[in-house]
PDB file of C-alpha atoms in Angstrom:
ATOM      1  CA  VAL A   1      -0.587   8.248  -5.359  1.00 93.00           C
ATOM      2  CA  ARG A   2      -1.547   8.992  -1.783  1.00 94.00           C
ATOM      3  CA  THR A   3       1.300   8.937   0.722  1.00 93.00           C
ATOM      4  CA  PRO A   4       1.075   8.783   4.512  1.00 92.00           C
ATOM      5  CA  CYS A   5      -0.029  12.007   6.190  1.00 92.00           C
ATOM      6  CA  ILE A   6       2.130  13.414   8.968  1.00 92.00           C
ATOM      7  CA  ARG A   7       0.365  15.906  11.188  1.00 94.00           C
ATOM      8  CA  PRO A   8       2.104  19.208  11.985  1.00 95.00           C
ATOM      9  CA  GLY A   9       4.284  18.892  15.072  1.00 96.00           C
ATOM     10  CA  ALA A  10       4.503  15.107  14.716  1.00 95.00           C
ATOM     11  CA  GLU A  11       7.367  12.942  13.568  1.00 92.00           C
ATOM     12  CA  ALA A  12       6.813   9.641  11.777  1.00 89.00           C
ATOM     13  CA  VAL A  13       8.544   6.453  12.831  1.00 89.00           C
ATOM     14  CA  TYR A  14       7.662   4.026  10.071  1.00 89.00           C
ATOM     15  CA  HIS A  15       7.386   0.284  10.433  1.00 90.00           C
ATOM     16  CA  LEU A  16       5.901   0.153   6.922  1.00 93.00           C
ATOM     17  CA  TYR A  17       5.659   2.853   4.258  1.00 95.00           C
ATOM     18  CA  VAL A  18       2.246   2.320   2.703  1.00 96.00           C
ATOM     19  CA  ILE A  19       0.861   4.247  -0.246  1.00 97.00           C
ATOM     20  CA  ARG A  20      -2.647   4.131  -1.700  1.00 96.00           C
ATOM     21  CA  ASP A  21      -3.494   4.169  -5.369  1.00 97.00           C
ATOM     22  CA  PRO A  22      -6.300   2.643  -7.456  1.00 96.00           C
ATOM     23  CA  ARG A  23      -3.542   1.427  -9.828  1.00 96.00           C
ATOM     24  CA  ARG A  24      -1.930  -0.589  -7.028  1.00 97.00           C
ATOM     25  CA  ASP A  25      -1.594  -3.794  -9.056  1.00 97.00           C
ATOM     26  CA  ARG A  26      -0.009  -1.982 -12.018  1.00 96.00           C
ATOM     27  CA  ILE A  27       2.412  -0.230  -9.663  1.00 97.00           C
ATOM     28  CA  ARG A  28       3.295  -3.531  -8.027  1.00 97.00           C
ATOM     29  CA  GLU A  29       3.910  -5.155 -11.436  1.00 96.00           C
ATOM     30  CA  ARG A  30       6.189  -2.256 -12.444  1.00 96.00           C
ATOM     31  CA  LEU A  31       8.162  -2.523  -9.214  1.00 97.00           C
ATOM     32  CA  GLU A  32       8.497  -6.293  -9.602  1.00 97.00           C
ATOM     33  CA  ALA A  33       9.700  -5.907 -13.206  1.00 96.00           C
ATOM     34  CA  GLU A  34      12.380  -3.547 -11.922  1.00 95.00           C
ATOM     35  CA  GLY A  35      13.422  -5.895  -9.109  1.00 96.00           C
ATOM     36  CA  ILE A  36      11.899  -3.753  -6.370  1.00 97.00           C
ATOM     37  CA  PRO A  37      10.000  -5.639  -3.659  1.00 96.00           C
ATOM     38  CA  SER A  38       6.626  -4.480  -2.360  1.00 97.00           C
ATOM     39  CA  GLY A  39       3.855  -5.994  -0.307  1.00 97.00           C
ATOM     40  CA  VAL A  40       0.124  -6.165   0.172  1.00 97.00           C
ATOM     41  CA  TYR A  41      -0.298  -7.073   3.811  1.00 93.00           C
ATOM     42  CA  TYR A  42      -4.069  -6.931   4.190  1.00 90.00           C
ATOM     43  CA  PRO A  43      -5.726  -7.784   0.860  1.00 94.00           C
ATOM     44  CA  THR A  44      -9.049  -8.615   2.543  1.00 96.00           C
ATOM     45  CA  PRO A  45     -10.746  -6.046   4.789  1.00 96.00           C
ATOM     46  CA  LEU A  46     -11.428  -7.139   8.354  1.00 95.00           C
ATOM     47  CA  HIS A  47     -15.206  -7.433   8.016  1.00 96.00           C
ATOM     48  CA  LEU A  48     -14.719  -9.996   5.211  1.00 97.00           C
ATOM     49  CA  GLN A  49     -12.103 -12.112   7.015  1.00 96.00           C
ATOM     50  CA  PRO A  50     -13.238 -15.696   7.654  1.00 96.00           C
ATOM     51  CA  CYS A  51     -12.846 -15.284  11.429  1.00 96.00           C
ATOM     52  CA  TYR A  52     -15.577 -12.598  11.376  1.00 95.00           C
ATOM     53  CA  ARG A  53     -17.991 -14.480   9.108  1.00 94.00           C
ATOM     54  CA  SER A  54     -20.382 -15.039  12.035  1.00 96.00           C
ATOM     55  CA  LEU A  55     -20.983 -11.273  12.192  1.00 96.00           C
ATOM     56  CA  GLY A  56     -22.788 -11.510   8.864  1.00 96.00           C
ATOM     57  CA  TYR A  57     -21.039  -8.750   6.927  1.00 96.00           C
ATOM     58  CA  ARG A  58     -21.147  -8.890   3.137  1.00 95.00           C
ATOM     59  CA  GLY A  59     -19.161  -7.218   0.415  1.00 95.00           C
ATOM     60  CA  GLY A  60     -20.267  -3.639  -0.155  1.00 96.00           C
ATOM     61  CA  GLU A  61     -21.202  -2.940   3.468  1.00 96.00           C
ATOM     62  CA  CYS A  62     -17.916  -1.200   4.311  1.00 97.00           C
ATOM     63  CA  PRO A  63     -16.967   0.465   1.011  1.00 97.00           C
ATOM     64  CA  VAL A  64     -14.095   2.563   2.378  1.00 97.00           C
ATOM     65  CA  ALA A  65     -12.380  -0.463   3.914  1.00 97.00           C
ATOM     66  CA  GLU A  66     -12.958  -2.491   0.756  1.00 97.00           C
ATOM     67  CA  ARG A  67     -11.547   0.245  -1.479  1.00 97.00           C
ATOM     68  CA  SER A  68      -8.554   0.665   0.836  1.00 96.00           C
ATOM     69  CA  ALA A  69      -7.814  -3.061   0.723  1.00 97.00           C
ATOM     70  CA  LYS A  70      -7.615  -2.828  -3.083  1.00 97.00           C
ATOM     71  CA  GLU A  71      -5.375   0.254  -3.079  1.00 97.00           C
ATOM     72  CA  VAL A  72      -2.750  -0.152  -0.335  1.00 97.00           C
ATOM     73  CA  LEU A  73       0.823  -1.109  -1.184  1.00 97.00           C
ATOM     74  CA  ALA A  74       3.813  -1.250   1.157  1.00 97.00           C
ATOM     75  CA  LEU A  75       7.000   0.019  -0.450  1.00 97.00           C
ATOM     76  CA  PRO A  76      10.515  -1.042   0.542  1.00 95.00           C
ATOM     77  CA  LEU A  77      11.670   0.492   3.806  1.00 93.00           C
ATOM     78  CA  TYR A  78      14.769  -0.371   5.784  1.00 92.00           C
ATOM     79  CA  PRO A  79      17.476   1.572   7.628  1.00 91.00           C
ATOM     80  CA  GLU A  80      20.193   0.901   5.063  1.00 94.00           C
ATOM     81  CA  MET A  81      18.255   2.382   2.118  1.00 95.00           C
ATOM     82  CA  THR A  82      20.245   5.041   0.343  1.00 96.00           C
ATOM     83  CA  ALA A  83      18.781   8.230  -1.068  1.00 96.00           C
ATOM     84  CA  ALA A  84      19.399   6.792  -4.545  1.00 97.00           C
ATOM     85  CA  GLN A  85      17.377   3.659  -3.704  1.00 96.00           C
ATOM     86  CA  VAL A  86      14.515   5.752  -2.333  1.00 95.00           C
ATOM     87  CA  ARG A  87      14.576   7.871  -5.496  1.00 96.00           C
ATOM     88  CA  ARG A  88      14.560   4.714  -7.672  1.00 96.00           C
ATOM     89  CA  VAL A  89      11.461   3.381  -5.901  1.00 96.00           C
ATOM     90  CA  ALA A  90       9.677   6.732  -6.099  1.00 95.00           C
ATOM     91  CA  GLU A  91      10.485   7.177  -9.780  1.00 96.00           C
ATOM     92  CA  SER A  92       9.255   3.665 -10.581  1.00 96.00           C
ATOM     93  CA  VAL A  93       5.953   4.354  -8.815  1.00 96.00           C
ATOM     94  CA  LEU A  94       5.502   7.690 -10.560  1.00 93.00           C
ATOM     95  CA  ARG A  95       6.173   6.207 -14.029  1.00 91.00           C
ATOM     96  CA  VAL A  96       3.006   4.120 -13.841  1.00 89.00           C
ATOM     97  CA  ARG A  97       0.213   5.786 -15.813  1.00 77.00           C
TER      98      ARG A  97
END
């Protein structure tokens, strides 16, 4: 599981907390089974969006973007989350093998 990178001397202010993992769909299923919401906000990379069809891009031309679109998953994040809720989400993600 890849988590967001915070550069030294910087402080994160998250709107979304997005992880990356090739097992994204399995992780999402596990979270759903445990009643934990998650989201995939951009399942299709930009170059394959219908509004950019006229640019002529095809699948395979932007492999990093395509791989990212298959791996990203937004985990629950809100101000009222307790440490126990954060731990529950993290443990659920880490249990997926």
